[in-house]
PDB file of C-alpha atoms in Angstrom:
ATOM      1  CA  UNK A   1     -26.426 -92.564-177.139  1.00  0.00           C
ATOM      2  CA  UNK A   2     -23.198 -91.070-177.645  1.00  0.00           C
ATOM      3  CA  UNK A   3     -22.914 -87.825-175.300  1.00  0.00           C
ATOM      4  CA  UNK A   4     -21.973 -85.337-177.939  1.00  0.00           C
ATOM      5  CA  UNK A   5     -24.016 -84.598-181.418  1.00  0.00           C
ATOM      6  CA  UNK A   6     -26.949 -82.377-180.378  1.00  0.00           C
ATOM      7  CA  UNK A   7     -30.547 -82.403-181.502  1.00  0.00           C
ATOM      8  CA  UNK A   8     -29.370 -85.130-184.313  1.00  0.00           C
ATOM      9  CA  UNK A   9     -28.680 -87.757-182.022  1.00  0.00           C
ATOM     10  CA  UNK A  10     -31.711 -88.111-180.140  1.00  0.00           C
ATOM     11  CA  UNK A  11     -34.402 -87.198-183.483  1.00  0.00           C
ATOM     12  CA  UNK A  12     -31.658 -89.488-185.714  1.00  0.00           C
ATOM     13  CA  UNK A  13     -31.924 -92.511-183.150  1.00  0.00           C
ATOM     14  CA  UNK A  14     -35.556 -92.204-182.121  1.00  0.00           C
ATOM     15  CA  UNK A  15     -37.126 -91.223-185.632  1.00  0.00           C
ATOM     16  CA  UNK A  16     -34.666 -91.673-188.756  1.00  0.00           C
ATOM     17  CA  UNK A  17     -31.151 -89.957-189.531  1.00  0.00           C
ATOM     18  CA  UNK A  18     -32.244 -88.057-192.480  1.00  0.00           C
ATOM     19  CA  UNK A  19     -35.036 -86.622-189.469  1.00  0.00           C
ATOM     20  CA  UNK A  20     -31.834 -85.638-187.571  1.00  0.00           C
ATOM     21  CA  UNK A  21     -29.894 -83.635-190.253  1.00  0.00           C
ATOM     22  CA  UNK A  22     -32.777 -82.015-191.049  1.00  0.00           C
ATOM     23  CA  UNK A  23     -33.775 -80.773-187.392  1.00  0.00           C
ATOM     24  CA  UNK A  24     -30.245 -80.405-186.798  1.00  0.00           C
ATOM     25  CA  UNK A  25     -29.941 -77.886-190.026  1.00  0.00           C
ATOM     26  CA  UNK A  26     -32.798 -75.976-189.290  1.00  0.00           C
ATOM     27  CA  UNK A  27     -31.734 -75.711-185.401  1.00  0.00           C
ATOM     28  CA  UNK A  28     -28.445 -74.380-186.639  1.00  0.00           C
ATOM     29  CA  UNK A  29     -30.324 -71.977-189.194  1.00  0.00           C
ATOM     30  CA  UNK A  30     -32.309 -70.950-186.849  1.00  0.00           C
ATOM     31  CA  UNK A  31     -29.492 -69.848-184.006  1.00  0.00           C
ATOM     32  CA  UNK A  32     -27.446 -68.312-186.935  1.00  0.00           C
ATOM     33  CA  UNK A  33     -30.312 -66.115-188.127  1.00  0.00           C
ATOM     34  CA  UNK A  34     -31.386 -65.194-184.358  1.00  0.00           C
ATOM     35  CA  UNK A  35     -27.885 -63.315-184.010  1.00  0.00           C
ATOM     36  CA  UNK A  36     -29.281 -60.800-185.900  1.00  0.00           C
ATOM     37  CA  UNK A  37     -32.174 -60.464-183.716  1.00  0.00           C
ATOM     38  CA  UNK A  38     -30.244 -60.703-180.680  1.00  0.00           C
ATOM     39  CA  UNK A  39     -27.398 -57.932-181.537  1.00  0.00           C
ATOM     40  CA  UNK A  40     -30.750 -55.666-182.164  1.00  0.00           C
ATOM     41  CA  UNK A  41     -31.783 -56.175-179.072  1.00  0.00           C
ATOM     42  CA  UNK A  42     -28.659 -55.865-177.655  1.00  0.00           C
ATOM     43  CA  UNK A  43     -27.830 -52.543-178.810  1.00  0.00           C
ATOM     44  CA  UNK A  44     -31.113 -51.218-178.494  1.00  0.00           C
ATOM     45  CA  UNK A  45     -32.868 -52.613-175.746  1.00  0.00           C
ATOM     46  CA  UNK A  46     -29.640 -52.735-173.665  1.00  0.00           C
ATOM     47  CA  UNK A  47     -27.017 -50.282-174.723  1.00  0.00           C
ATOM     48  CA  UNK A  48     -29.331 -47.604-175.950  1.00  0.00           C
ATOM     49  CA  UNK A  49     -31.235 -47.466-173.003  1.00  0.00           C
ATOM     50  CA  UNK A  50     -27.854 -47.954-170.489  1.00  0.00           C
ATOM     51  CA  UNK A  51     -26.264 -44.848-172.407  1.00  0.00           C
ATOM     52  CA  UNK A  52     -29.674 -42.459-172.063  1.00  0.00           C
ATOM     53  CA  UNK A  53     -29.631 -43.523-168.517  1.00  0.00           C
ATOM     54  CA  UNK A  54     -25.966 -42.603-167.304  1.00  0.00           C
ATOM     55  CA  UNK A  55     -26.053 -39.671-169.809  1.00  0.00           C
ATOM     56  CA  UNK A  56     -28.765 -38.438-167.570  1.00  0.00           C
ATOM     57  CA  UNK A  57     -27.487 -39.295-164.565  1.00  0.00           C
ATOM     58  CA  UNK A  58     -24.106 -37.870-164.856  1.00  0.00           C
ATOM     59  CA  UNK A  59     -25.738 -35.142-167.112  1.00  0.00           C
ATOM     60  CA  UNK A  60     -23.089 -35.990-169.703  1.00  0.00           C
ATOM     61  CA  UNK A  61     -24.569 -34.670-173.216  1.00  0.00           C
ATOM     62  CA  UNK A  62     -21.928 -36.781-174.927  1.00  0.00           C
ATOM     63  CA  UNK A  63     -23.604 -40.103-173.693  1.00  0.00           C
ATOM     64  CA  UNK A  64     -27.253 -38.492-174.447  1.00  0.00           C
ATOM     65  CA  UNK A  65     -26.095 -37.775-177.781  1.00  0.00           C
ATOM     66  CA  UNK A  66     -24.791 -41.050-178.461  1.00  0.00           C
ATOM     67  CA  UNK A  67     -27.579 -42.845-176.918  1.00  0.00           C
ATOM     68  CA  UNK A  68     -30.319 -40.905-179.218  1.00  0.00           C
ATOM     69  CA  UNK A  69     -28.404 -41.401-182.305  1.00  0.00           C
ATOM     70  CA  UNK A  70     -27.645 -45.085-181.944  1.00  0.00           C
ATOM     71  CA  UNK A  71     -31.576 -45.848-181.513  1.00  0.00           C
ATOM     72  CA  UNK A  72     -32.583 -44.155-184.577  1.00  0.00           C
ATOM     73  CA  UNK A  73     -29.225 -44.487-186.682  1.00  0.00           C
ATOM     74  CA  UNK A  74     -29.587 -48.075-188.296  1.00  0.00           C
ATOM     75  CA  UNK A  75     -26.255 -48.252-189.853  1.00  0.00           C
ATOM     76  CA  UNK A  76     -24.651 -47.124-186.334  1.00  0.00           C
ATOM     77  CA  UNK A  77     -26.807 -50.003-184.632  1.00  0.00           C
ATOM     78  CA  UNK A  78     -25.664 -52.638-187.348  1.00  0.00           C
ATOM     79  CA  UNK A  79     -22.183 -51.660-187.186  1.00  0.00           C
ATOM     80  CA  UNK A  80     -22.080 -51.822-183.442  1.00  0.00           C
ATOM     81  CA  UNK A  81     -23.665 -55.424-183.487  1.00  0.00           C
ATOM     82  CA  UNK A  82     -21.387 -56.221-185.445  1.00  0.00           C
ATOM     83  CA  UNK A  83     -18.404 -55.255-182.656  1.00  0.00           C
ATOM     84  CA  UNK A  84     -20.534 -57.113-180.350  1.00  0.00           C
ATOM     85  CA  UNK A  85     -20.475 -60.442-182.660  1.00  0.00           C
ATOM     86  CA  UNK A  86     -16.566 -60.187-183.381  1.00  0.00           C
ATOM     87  CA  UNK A  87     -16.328 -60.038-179.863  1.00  0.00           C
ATOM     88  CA  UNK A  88     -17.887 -62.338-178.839  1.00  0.00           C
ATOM     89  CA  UNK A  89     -17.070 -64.829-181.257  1.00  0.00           C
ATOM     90  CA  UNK A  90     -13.033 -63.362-180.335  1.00  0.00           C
ATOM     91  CA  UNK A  91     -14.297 -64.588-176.909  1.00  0.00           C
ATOM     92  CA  UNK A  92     -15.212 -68.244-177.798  1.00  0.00           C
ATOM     93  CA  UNK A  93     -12.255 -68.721-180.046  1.00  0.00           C
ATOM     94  CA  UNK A  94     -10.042 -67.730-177.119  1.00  0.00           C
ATOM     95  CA  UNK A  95     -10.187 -70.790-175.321  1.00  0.00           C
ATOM     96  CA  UNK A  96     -12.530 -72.277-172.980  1.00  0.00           C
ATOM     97  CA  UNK A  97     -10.811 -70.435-169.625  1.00  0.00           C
ATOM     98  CA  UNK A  98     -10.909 -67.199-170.905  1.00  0.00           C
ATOM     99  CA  UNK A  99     -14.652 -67.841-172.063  1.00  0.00           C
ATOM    100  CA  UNK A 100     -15.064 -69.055-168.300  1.00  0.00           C
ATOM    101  CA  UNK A 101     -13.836 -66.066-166.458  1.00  0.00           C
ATOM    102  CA  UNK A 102     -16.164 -63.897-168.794  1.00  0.00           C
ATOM    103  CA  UNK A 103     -18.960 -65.582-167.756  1.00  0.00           C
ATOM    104  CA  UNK A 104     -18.147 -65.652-164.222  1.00  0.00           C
ATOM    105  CA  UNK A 105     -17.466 -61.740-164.061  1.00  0.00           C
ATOM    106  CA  UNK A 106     -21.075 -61.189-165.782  1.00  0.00           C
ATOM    107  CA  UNK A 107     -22.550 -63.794-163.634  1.00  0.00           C
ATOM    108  CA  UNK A 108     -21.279 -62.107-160.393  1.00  0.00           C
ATOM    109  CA  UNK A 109     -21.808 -58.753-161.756  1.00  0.00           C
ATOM    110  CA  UNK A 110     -25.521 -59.909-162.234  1.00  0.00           C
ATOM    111  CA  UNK A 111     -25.997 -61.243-158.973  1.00  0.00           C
ATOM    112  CA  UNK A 112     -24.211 -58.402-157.075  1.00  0.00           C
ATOM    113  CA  UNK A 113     -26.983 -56.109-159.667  1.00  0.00           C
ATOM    114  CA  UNK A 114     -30.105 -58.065-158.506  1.00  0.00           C
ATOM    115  CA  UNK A 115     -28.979 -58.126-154.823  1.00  0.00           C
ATOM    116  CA  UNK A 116     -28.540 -54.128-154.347  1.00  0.00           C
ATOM    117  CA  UNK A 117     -31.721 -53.799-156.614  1.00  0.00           C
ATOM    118  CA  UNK A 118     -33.460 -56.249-154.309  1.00  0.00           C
ATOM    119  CA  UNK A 119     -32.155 -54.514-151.177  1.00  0.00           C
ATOM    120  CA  UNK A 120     -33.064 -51.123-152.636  1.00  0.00           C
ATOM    121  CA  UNK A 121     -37.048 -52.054-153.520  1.00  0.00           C
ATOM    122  CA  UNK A 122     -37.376 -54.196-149.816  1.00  0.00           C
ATOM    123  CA  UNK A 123     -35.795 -50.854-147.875  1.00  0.00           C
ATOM    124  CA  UNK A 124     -37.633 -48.519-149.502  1.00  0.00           C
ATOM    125  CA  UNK A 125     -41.812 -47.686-149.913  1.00  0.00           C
ATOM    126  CA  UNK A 126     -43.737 -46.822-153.155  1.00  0.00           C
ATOM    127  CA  UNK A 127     -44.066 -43.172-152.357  1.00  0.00           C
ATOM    128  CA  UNK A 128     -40.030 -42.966-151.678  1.00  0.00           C
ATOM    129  CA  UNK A 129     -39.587 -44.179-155.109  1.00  0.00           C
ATOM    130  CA  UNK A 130     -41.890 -41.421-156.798  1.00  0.00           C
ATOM    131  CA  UNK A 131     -40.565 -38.852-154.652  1.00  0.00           C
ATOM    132  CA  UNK A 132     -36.857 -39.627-156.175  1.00  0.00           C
ATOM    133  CA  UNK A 133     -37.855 -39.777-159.659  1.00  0.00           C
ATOM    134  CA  UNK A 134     -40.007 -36.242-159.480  1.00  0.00           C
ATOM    135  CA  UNK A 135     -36.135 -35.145-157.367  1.00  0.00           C
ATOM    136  CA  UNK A 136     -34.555 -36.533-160.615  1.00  0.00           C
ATOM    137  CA  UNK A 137     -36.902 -35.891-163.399  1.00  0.00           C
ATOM    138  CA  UNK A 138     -37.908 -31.894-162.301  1.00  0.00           C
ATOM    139  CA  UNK A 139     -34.661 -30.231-163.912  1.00  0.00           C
ATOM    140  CA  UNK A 140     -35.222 -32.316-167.144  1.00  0.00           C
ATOM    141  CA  UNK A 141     -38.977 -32.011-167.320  1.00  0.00           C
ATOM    142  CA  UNK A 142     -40.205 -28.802-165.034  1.00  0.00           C
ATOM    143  CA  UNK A 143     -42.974 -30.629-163.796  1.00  0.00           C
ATOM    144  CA  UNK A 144     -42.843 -30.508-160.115  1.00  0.00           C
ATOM    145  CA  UNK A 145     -44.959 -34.328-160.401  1.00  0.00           C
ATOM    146  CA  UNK A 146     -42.871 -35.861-163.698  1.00  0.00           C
ATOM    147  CA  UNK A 147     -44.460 -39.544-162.131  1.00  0.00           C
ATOM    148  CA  UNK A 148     -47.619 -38.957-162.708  1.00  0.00           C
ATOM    149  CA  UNK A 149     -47.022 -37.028-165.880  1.00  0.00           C
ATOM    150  CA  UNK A 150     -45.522 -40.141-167.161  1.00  0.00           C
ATOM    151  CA  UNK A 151     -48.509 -42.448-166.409  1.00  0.00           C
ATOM    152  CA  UNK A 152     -50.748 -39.736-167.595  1.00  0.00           C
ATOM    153  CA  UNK A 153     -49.315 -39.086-171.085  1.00  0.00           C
ATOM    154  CA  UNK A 154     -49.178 -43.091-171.185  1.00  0.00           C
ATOM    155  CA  UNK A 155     -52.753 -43.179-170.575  1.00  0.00           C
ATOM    156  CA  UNK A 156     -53.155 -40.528-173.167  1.00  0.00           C
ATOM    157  CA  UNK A 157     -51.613 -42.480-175.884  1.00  0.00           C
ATOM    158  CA  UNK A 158     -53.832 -45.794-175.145  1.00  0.00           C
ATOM    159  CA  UNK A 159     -51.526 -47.712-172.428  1.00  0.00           C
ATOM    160  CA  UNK A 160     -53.804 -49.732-170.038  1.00  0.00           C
ATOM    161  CA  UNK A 161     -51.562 -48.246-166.639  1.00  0.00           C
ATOM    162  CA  UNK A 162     -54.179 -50.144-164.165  1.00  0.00           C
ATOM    163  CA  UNK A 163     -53.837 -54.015-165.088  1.00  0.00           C
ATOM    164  CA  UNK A 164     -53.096 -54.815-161.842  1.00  0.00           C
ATOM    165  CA  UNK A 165     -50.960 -57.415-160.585  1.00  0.00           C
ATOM    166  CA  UNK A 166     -52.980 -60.544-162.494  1.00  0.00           C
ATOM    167  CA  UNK A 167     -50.430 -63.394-162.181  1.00  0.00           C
ATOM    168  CA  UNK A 168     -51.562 -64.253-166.234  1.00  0.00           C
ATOM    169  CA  UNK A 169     -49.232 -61.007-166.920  1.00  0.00           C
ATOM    170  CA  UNK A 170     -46.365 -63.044-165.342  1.00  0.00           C
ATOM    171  CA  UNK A 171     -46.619 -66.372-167.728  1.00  0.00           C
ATOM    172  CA  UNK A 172     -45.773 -64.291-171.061  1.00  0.00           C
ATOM    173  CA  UNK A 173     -42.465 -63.187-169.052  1.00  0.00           C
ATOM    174  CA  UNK A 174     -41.655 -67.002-167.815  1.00  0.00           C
ATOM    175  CA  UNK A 175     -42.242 -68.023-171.316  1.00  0.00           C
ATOM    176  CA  UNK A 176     -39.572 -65.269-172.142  1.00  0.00           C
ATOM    177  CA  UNK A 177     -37.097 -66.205-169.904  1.00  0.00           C
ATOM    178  CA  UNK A 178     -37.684 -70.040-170.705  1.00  0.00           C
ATOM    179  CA  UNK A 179     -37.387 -69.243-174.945  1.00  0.00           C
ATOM    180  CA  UNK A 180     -33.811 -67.087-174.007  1.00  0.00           C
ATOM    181  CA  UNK A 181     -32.640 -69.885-171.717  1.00  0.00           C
ATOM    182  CA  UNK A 182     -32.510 -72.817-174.720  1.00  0.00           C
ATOM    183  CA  UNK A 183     -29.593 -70.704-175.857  1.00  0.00           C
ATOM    184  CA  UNK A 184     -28.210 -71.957-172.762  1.00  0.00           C
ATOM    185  CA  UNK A 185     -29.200 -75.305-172.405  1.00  0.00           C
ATOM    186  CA  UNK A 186     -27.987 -76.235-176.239  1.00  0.00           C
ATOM    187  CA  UNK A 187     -24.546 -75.213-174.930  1.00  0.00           C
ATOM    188  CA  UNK A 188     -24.574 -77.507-171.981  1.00  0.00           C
ATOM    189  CA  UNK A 189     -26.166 -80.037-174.806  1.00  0.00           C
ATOM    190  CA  UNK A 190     -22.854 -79.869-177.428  1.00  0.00           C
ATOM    191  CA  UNK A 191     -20.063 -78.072-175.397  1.00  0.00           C
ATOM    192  CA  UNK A 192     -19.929 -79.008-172.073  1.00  0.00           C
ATOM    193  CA  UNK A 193     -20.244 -82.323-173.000  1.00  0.00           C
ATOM    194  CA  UNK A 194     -18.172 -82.390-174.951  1.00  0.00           C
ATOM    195  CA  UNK A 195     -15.457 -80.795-173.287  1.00  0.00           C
ATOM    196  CA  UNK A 196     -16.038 -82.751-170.345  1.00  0.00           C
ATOM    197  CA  UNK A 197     -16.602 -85.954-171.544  1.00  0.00           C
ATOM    198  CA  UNK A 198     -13.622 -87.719-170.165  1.00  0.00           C
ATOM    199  CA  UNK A 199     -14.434 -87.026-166.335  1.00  0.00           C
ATOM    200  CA  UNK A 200     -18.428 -86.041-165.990  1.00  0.00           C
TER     201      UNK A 200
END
């Protein structure tokens, strides 16, 4: 099979070519209409939340201000997913180096993330964690015990706070990260490949 072609080569060869154009359209539909989804979730299950959380931090109002209007503006969350696709699509027409190096910063930048995170949870107990959040959340809430406030008024609104540690929580999450990583593997699958083809 040749080593470039995607999805159409191996449903084209094993079932019928006609089969392969049509899974391949559909696969290409399908990763063209899931931009949408993932700019969304970009802006406000990343940036949103990233904003709110050095806003408070640094108690900068600006970044608090920004934070809460981009998660209930729409039109400021389409408009900055769509800086987010032109940049990123700026990225891949730049050239396969430049694409490289990006990757490589955010790959070391998310390992360096996970290690001090790591470090942070193995050095330090349960009850050191609650006592810096009620350090951090007293001035902003005036409860002297803002933990357990939060797990309480989660309670109150119907949030099951005691499911334990049941290891059939962790498959929806695998699943997650599985679904998320075809993005990566379809790369490999058409660009790598085919960049590479003369020498792997």
């Amino acid at each position: 099979m040749p080593r470039s072609g995607g999805d159409y080569v191996f449903v084209g060869r094993i079932l019928h070519p006609v089969a392969g154009i049509v899974s391949s359209f559909c696969f290409t539909a399908g990763v063209l209409g899931s931009a949408a989804a993932i700019m969304l979730f970009l802006v406000t299950g990343a940036l949103v939340p990233s904003l709110s959380v050095i806003g408070l931090v640094t108690e900068s109002s600006t970044l608090l201000d920004w934070g809460a209007t981009l998660g209930s503006s729409q039109g400021w969350q389409f408009a900055v997913g769509v800086v987010f696709l032109v940049l990123v699509t700026a990225l891949a027409a730049a050239g396969w180096k430049w694409s490289l190096r990006v990757q490589n910063v955010g790959f070391v930048l998310a390992a360096l993330g996970l290690l001090v995170t790591a470090i942070v949870v193995l050095a330090n107990s349960g009850e050191d964690f609650v006592t810096a959040f009620n350090s951090f959340a007293n001035p902003i809430t005036g409860d002297a015990n803002s933990y357990q406030g939060v797990i309480d008024a989660a309670a109150k609104a119907g949030v099951n706070t005691d499911i334990g540690s049941d290891f059939s929580n962790t498959w929806p999450a695998f699943g997650a990260v599985i679904g998320f990583s075809i993005y990566a593997f379809y790369s490999t699958n058409i660009s790598g490949e085919v960049r590479q083809a003369g020498t792997w």
